[in-house]
Each structure stands twice: as structure tokens, then as C-alpha cells.
Amino acid sequence: MSEAARRETPAPGDSMIMTADAMRRAWMRVAHEVIERNGAETAVVLAGIPTRGVPLAQRLMELVAELGGRAEVLELVVEGHRDDRGGLAGAALPAAVEAVDIEDRVVVLVDDVVFHGRTARAALDALTELGRPAAVQLAVLVDRGHRELPIRADFVGKNIPTHASDRVEVRVEEVDGEDGVWVIGGHG
């Protein structure tokens, strides 16, 4: 069964908070902000965090290019650095699928949602295996709050107030066959 098929289909009471068009507009704004902060002449590395962060990083790279900026995508594997996923923590996994030089470069971590901050922390650990960037920034499509770690996104597509028991379901065409963001209510 595919990952998309395993993911729960939003129920009628759940809220769609971003359409495909809203996602594109939000991501275009993030592309503008990345260029504004780093300069169009700076070739940033967009480190996509699997699964949905990778296609979002690819989209961001294309938008940055449309705006005259320069970027390349790195698929950053963080599973071996997680402290909240039992048997995977400490596993011998490569930090990147393909090598991209990050030494003294601006790296923008790209993910779909920031929640507790644990994935971003794991991504920072994974980056240390690849080199020492000049700066690390974080871009997310959705910031839903409820941080457990002192992590703050530099670039946010949309801030969404949620209950801690809610789920935020981000779907991207490349993985799920559709684009959209839903809040799946869990607070009864």
C-alpha cells in the first residue's frame, strides 16, 4: 500500500485550510523572502527533509529561479538523527541522498510542517555530517505552534493555530497526487 493510501482521508468535519493555489502563493512569498534575506546572487542550498520537504524544496528552487535567484536542492536524510522514533535513532544512515557541498554556504532547511521542532533539530544534526554551513535557516509551509524545542522558522507559508491533539495534513502532488493542507481535528 502506498504512503498516500495509508494516510487518512480528511473527514467532512475536518478543515481544508490551504488549496493548491493558496499553497503556491504562500510558497512564492517564501521564495521572495529567501531572496530578500540572502540576496539574488547567493546560491542557497535548499535542504529538503523527506518526505514532503523534498518536493517543496524543488518547488522553492524553481520559484527562486523564476525570481532571478540561485538555489540547488539537497535531500537531507534525518531519520538516523531522530530522538523520538525508537529504533531509528542512531541508525547508520547517510545524511544526504546525493552529495552537495554545504561548506560556508547558506542552507535553508525545507519541511512541510513545524510542530514540536524535533525534525528541525534532527536536520541540524544531519547537516553536521555534511560540513559547516555559513548559516542555516528554516522554511516551512505550515507553522502550527506547540514547540518543545527552541526552534523558530525563518520563512513560513502560513501560521495555523491548532490544538496539540490536531493533525496537520499536508499533501503534495508529487507524493500524494494532490495539493492541499487540512487540519484533522483530534480534540473532540
mmCIF file of C-alpha atoms in Angstrom:
data_model
loop_
_atom_site.group_PDB
_atom_site.id
_atom_site.type_symbol
_atom_site.label_atom_id
_atom_site.label_comp_id
_atom_site.label_asym_id
_atom_site.label_seq_id
_atom_site.Cartn_x
_atom_site.Cartn_y
_atom_site.Cartn_z
ATOM 1 C CA MET A 1 0.000 0.000 0.000
ATOM 2 C CA SER A 2 1.363 3.434 -0.924
ATOM 3 C CA GLU A 3 2.099 6.066 1.704
ATOM 4 C CA ALA A 4 -0.653 8.233 0.244
ATOM 5 C CA ALA A 5 -3.172 5.399 0.593
ATOM 6 C CA ARG A 6 -2.159 4.821 4.221
ATOM 7 C CA ARG A 7 -2.702 8.458 5.124
ATOM 8 C CA GLU A 8 -6.118 9.197 6.490
ATOM 9 C CA THR A 9 -8.548 10.902 4.149
ATOM 10 C CA PRO A 10 -9.871 14.099 5.728
ATOM 11 C CA ALA A 11 -13.373 13.634 7.153
ATOM 12 C CA PRO A 12 -16.258 16.007 6.452
ATOM 13 C CA GLY A 13 -15.722 17.826 9.795
ATOM 14 C CA ASP A 14 -12.047 18.467 9.104
ATOM 15 C CA SER A 15 -10.962 21.827 7.752
ATOM 16 C CA MET A 16 -9.170 22.440 4.486
ATOM 17 C CA ILE A 17 -7.004 25.450 5.261
ATOM 18 C CA MET A 18 -4.964 25.752 2.058
ATOM 19 C CA THR A 19 -5.886 24.939 -1.519
ATOM 20 C CA ALA A 20 -3.279 24.202 -4.185
ATOM 21 C CA ASP A 21 -3.457 27.838 -5.296
ATOM 22 C CA ALA A 22 -3.020 29.105 -1.723
ATOM 23 C CA MET A 23 -0.016 26.799 -1.294
ATOM 24 C CA ARG A 24 1.612 28.204 -4.452
ATOM 25 C CA ARG A 25 1.006 31.820 -3.382
ATOM 26 C CA ALA A 26 2.428 31.151 0.095
ATOM 27 C CA TRP A 27 5.471 29.405 -1.360
ATOM 28 C CA MET A 28 6.018 32.252 -3.839
ATOM 29 C CA ARG A 29 6.061 34.674 -0.891
ATOM 30 C CA VAL A 30 8.621 32.433 0.838
ATOM 31 C CA ALA A 31 10.763 32.470 -2.341
ATOM 32 C CA HIS A 32 10.685 36.283 -2.315
ATOM 33 C CA GLU A 33 11.704 36.285 1.358
ATOM 34 C CA VAL A 34 14.582 33.836 0.792
ATOM 35 C CA ILE A 35 15.974 36.059 -1.963
ATOM 36 C CA GLU A 36 15.403 39.240 0.059
ATOM 37 C CA ARG A 37 17.223 37.859 3.071
ATOM 38 C CA ASN A 38 20.112 36.190 1.236
ATOM 39 C CA GLY A 39 20.436 38.193 -1.984
ATOM 40 C CA ALA A 40 19.764 37.004 -5.524
ATOM 41 C CA GLU A 41 23.482 36.452 -6.123
ATOM 42 C CA THR A 42 23.789 33.964 -3.235
ATOM 43 C CA ALA A 43 23.301 30.370 -4.358
ATOM 44 C CA VAL A 44 21.485 28.845 -1.397
ATOM 45 C CA VAL A 45 21.195 25.134 -0.711
ATOM 46 C CA LEU A 46 17.580 24.087 -0.129
ATOM 47 C CA ALA A 47 17.815 21.012 2.104
ATOM 48 C CA GLY A 48 14.508 19.192 1.723
ATOM 49 C CA ILE A 49 13.518 16.918 4.593
ATOM 50 C CA PRO A 50 11.774 13.748 3.355
ATOM 51 C CA THR A 51 9.058 13.136 2.556
ATOM 52 C CA ARG A 52 7.175 16.299 1.625
ATOM 53 C CA GLY A 53 10.048 18.703 2.253
ATOM 54 C CA VAL A 54 11.884 17.376 -0.790
ATOM 55 C CA PRO A 55 9.231 18.299 -3.400
ATOM 56 C CA LEU A 56 8.612 21.567 -1.534
ATOM 57 C CA ALA A 57 12.354 22.326 -1.799
ATOM 58 C CA GLN A 58 12.223 21.548 -5.531
ATOM 59 C CA ARG A 59 9.263 23.906 -5.947
ATOM 60 C CA LEU A 60 11.041 26.592 -3.932
ATOM 61 C CA MET A 61 14.138 26.226 -6.127
ATOM 62 C CA GLU A 62 12.013 26.748 -9.253
ATOM 63 C CA LEU A 63 10.307 29.814 -7.752
ATOM 64 C CA VAL A 64 13.634 31.306 -6.645
ATOM 65 C CA ALA A 65 14.927 30.795 -10.211
ATOM 66 C CA GLU A 66 11.795 32.479 -11.641
ATOM 67 C CA LEU A 67 12.624 35.485 -9.464
ATOM 68 C CA GLY A 68 16.235 35.622 -10.646
ATOM 69 C CA GLY A 69 17.816 33.900 -7.657
ATOM 70 C CA ARG A 70 20.001 30.813 -7.478
ATOM 71 C CA ALA A 71 19.445 27.644 -5.475
ATOM 72 C CA GLU A 72 20.058 23.929 -5.556
ATOM 73 C CA VAL A 73 18.271 21.110 -3.743
ATOM 74 C CA LEU A 74 19.745 18.626 -1.311
ATOM 75 C CA GLU A 75 17.671 15.732 0.041
ATOM 76 C CA LEU A 76 18.615 15.679 3.728
ATOM 77 C CA VAL A 77 18.040 12.353 5.484
ATOM 78 C CA VAL A 78 17.270 12.949 9.170
ATOM 79 C CA GLU A 79 15.915 9.581 10.374
ATOM 80 C CA GLY A 80 19.241 8.478 11.878
ATOM 81 C CA HIS A 81 19.228 11.626 13.998
ATOM 82 C CA ARG A 82 15.708 11.444 15.429
ATOM 83 C CA ASP A 83 15.361 11.180 19.204
ATOM 84 C CA ASP A 84 11.633 10.443 19.122
ATOM 85 C CA ARG A 85 11.298 7.436 16.822
ATOM 86 C CA GLY A 86 12.501 4.428 18.770
ATOM 87 C CA GLY A 87 14.671 2.041 16.774
ATOM 88 C CA LEU A 88 15.665 4.528 14.065
ATOM 89 C CA ALA A 89 17.549 6.864 16.382
ATOM 90 C CA GLY A 90 21.268 6.435 15.881
ATOM 91 C CA ALA A 91 20.829 4.202 12.810
ATOM 92 C CA ALA A 92 23.702 4.305 10.326
ATOM 93 C CA LEU A 93 22.022 6.269 7.534
ATOM 94 C CA PRO A 94 23.695 8.718 5.181
ATOM 95 C CA ALA A 95 22.806 12.345 5.821
ATOM 96 C CA ALA A 96 22.226 13.060 2.126
ATOM 97 C CA VAL A 97 20.985 11.086 -0.860
ATOM 98 C CA GLU A 98 23.421 12.917 -3.187
ATOM 99 C CA ALA A 99 26.364 14.995 -2.074
ATOM 100 C CA VAL A 100 26.007 18.768 -2.283
ATOM 101 C CA ASP A 101 28.750 20.975 -0.895
ATOM 102 C CA ILE A 102 27.333 22.989 2.018
ATOM 103 C CA GLU A 103 30.642 24.261 3.371
ATOM 104 C CA ASP A 104 30.397 28.034 4.007
ATOM 105 C CA ARG A 105 27.079 28.225 2.132
ATOM 106 C CA VAL A 106 23.619 29.318 3.260
ATOM 107 C CA VAL A 107 21.461 26.248 3.842
ATOM 108 C CA VAL A 108 17.695 26.564 4.073
ATOM 109 C CA LEU A 109 16.070 23.534 5.699
ATOM 110 C CA VAL A 110 12.723 22.914 3.978
ATOM 111 C CA ASP A 111 9.846 20.964 5.542
ATOM 112 C CA ASP A 112 6.083 20.844 5.279
ATOM 113 C CA VAL A 113 5.150 21.482 8.940
ATOM 114 C CA VAL A 114 6.979 22.624 12.042
ATOM 115 C CA PHE A 115 5.345 21.364 15.242
ATOM 116 C CA HIS A 116 7.485 20.344 18.236
ATOM 117 C CA GLY A 117 10.750 21.217 16.478
ATOM 118 C CA ARG A 118 12.232 17.715 16.692
ATOM 119 C CA THR A 119 12.589 17.200 12.941
ATOM 120 C CA ALA A 120 14.404 20.528 12.575
ATOM 121 C CA ARG A 121 16.726 19.548 15.441
ATOM 122 C CA ALA A 122 17.459 16.223 13.722
ATOM 123 C CA ALA A 123 18.112 18.088 10.450
ATOM 124 C CA LEU A 124 20.668 20.305 12.193
ATOM 125 C CA ASP A 125 22.428 17.185 13.467
ATOM 126 C CA ALA A 126 22.386 15.632 9.972
ATOM 127 C CA LEU A 127 23.901 18.800 8.493
ATOM 128 C CA THR A 128 26.943 18.459 10.761
ATOM 129 C CA GLU A 129 27.840 15.258 8.865
ATOM 130 C CA LEU A 130 27.972 17.191 5.603
ATOM 131 C CA GLY A 131 30.024 20.211 6.617
ATOM 132 C CA ARG A 132 29.767 23.602 8.244
ATOM 133 C CA PRO A 133 27.381 25.988 6.511
ATOM 134 C CA ALA A 134 27.777 29.764 6.732
ATOM 135 C CA ALA A 135 24.186 29.973 8.011
ATOM 136 C CA VAL A 136 21.200 27.690 8.480
ATOM 137 C CA GLN A 137 17.641 28.915 8.015
ATOM 138 C CA LEU A 138 14.304 27.097 8.209
ATOM 139 C CA ALA A 139 11.445 27.353 5.698
ATOM 140 C CA VAL A 140 8.136 25.585 6.321
ATOM 141 C CA LEU A 141 4.816 25.627 4.548
ATOM 142 C CA VAL A 142 2.905 25.484 7.861
ATOM 143 C CA ASP A 143 3.844 26.553 11.398
ATOM 144 C CA ARG A 144 1.316 25.076 13.813
ATOM 145 C CA GLY A 145 2.946 26.060 17.103
ATOM 146 C CA HIS A 146 3.376 23.858 20.212
ATOM 147 C CA ARG A 147 7.184 23.895 20.237
ATOM 148 C CA GLU A 148 9.068 21.637 22.648
ATOM 149 C CA LEU A 149 12.458 22.917 21.471
ATOM 150 C CA PRO A 150 13.729 26.469 20.868
ATOM 151 C CA ILE A 151 13.233 26.253 17.094
ATOM 152 C CA ARG A 152 11.693 29.068 15.033
ATOM 153 C CA ALA A 153 11.107 29.070 11.299
ATOM 154 C CA ASP A 154 12.689 31.931 9.363
ATOM 155 C CA PHE A 155 10.225 31.587 6.471
ATOM 156 C CA VAL A 156 6.605 30.456 6.976
ATOM 157 C CA GLY A 157 3.946 29.952 4.327
ATOM 158 C CA LYS A 158 1.097 30.034 6.846
ATOM 159 C CA ASN A 159 0.778 30.122 10.637
ATOM 160 C CA ILE A 160 -2.093 27.936 11.802
ATOM 161 C CA PRO A 161 -3.330 27.888 15.389
ATOM 162 C CA THR A 162 -4.092 24.290 16.336
ATOM 163 C CA HIS A 163 -4.828 22.169 19.371
ATOM 164 C CA ALA A 164 -1.953 19.896 20.347
ATOM 165 C CA SER A 165 -4.108 16.852 19.532
ATOM 166 C CA ASP A 166 -4.940 18.039 15.994
ATOM 167 C CA ARG A 167 -3.013 16.771 12.981
ATOM 168 C CA VAL A 168 -1.998 18.971 10.118
ATOM 169 C CA GLU A 169 -2.183 17.024 6.872
ATOM 170 C CA VAL A 170 -0.080 18.480 4.056
ATOM 171 C CA ARG A 171 -0.482 16.838 0.682
ATOM 172 C CA VAL A 172 1.727 17.493 -2.315
ATOM 173 C CA GLU A 173 1.075 16.345 -5.866
ATOM 174 C CA GLU A 174 4.460 14.616 -6.182
ATOM 175 C CA VAL A 175 3.786 12.298 -3.208
ATOM 176 C CA ASP A 176 0.026 12.269 -2.618
ATOM 177 C CA GLY A 177 -1.469 13.045 -6.028
ATOM 178 C CA GLU A 178 -2.973 16.372 -4.857
ATOM 179 C CA ASP A 179 -2.010 19.629 -3.195
ATOM 180 C CA GLY A 180 -3.741 20.909 -0.076
ATOM 181 C CA VAL A 181 -3.497 21.368 3.682
ATOM 182 C CA TRP A 182 -6.073 20.164 6.193
ATOM 183 C CA VAL A 183 -6.429 20.304 9.959
ATOM 184 C CA ILE A 184 -7.627 16.920 11.168
ATOM 185 C CA GLY A 185 -9.427 17.522 14.460
ATOM 186 C CA GLY A 186 -8.367 15.369 17.369
ATOM 187 C CA HIS A 187 -9.591 17.476 20.261
ATOM 188 C CA GLY A 188 -13.096 16.078 20.294
#
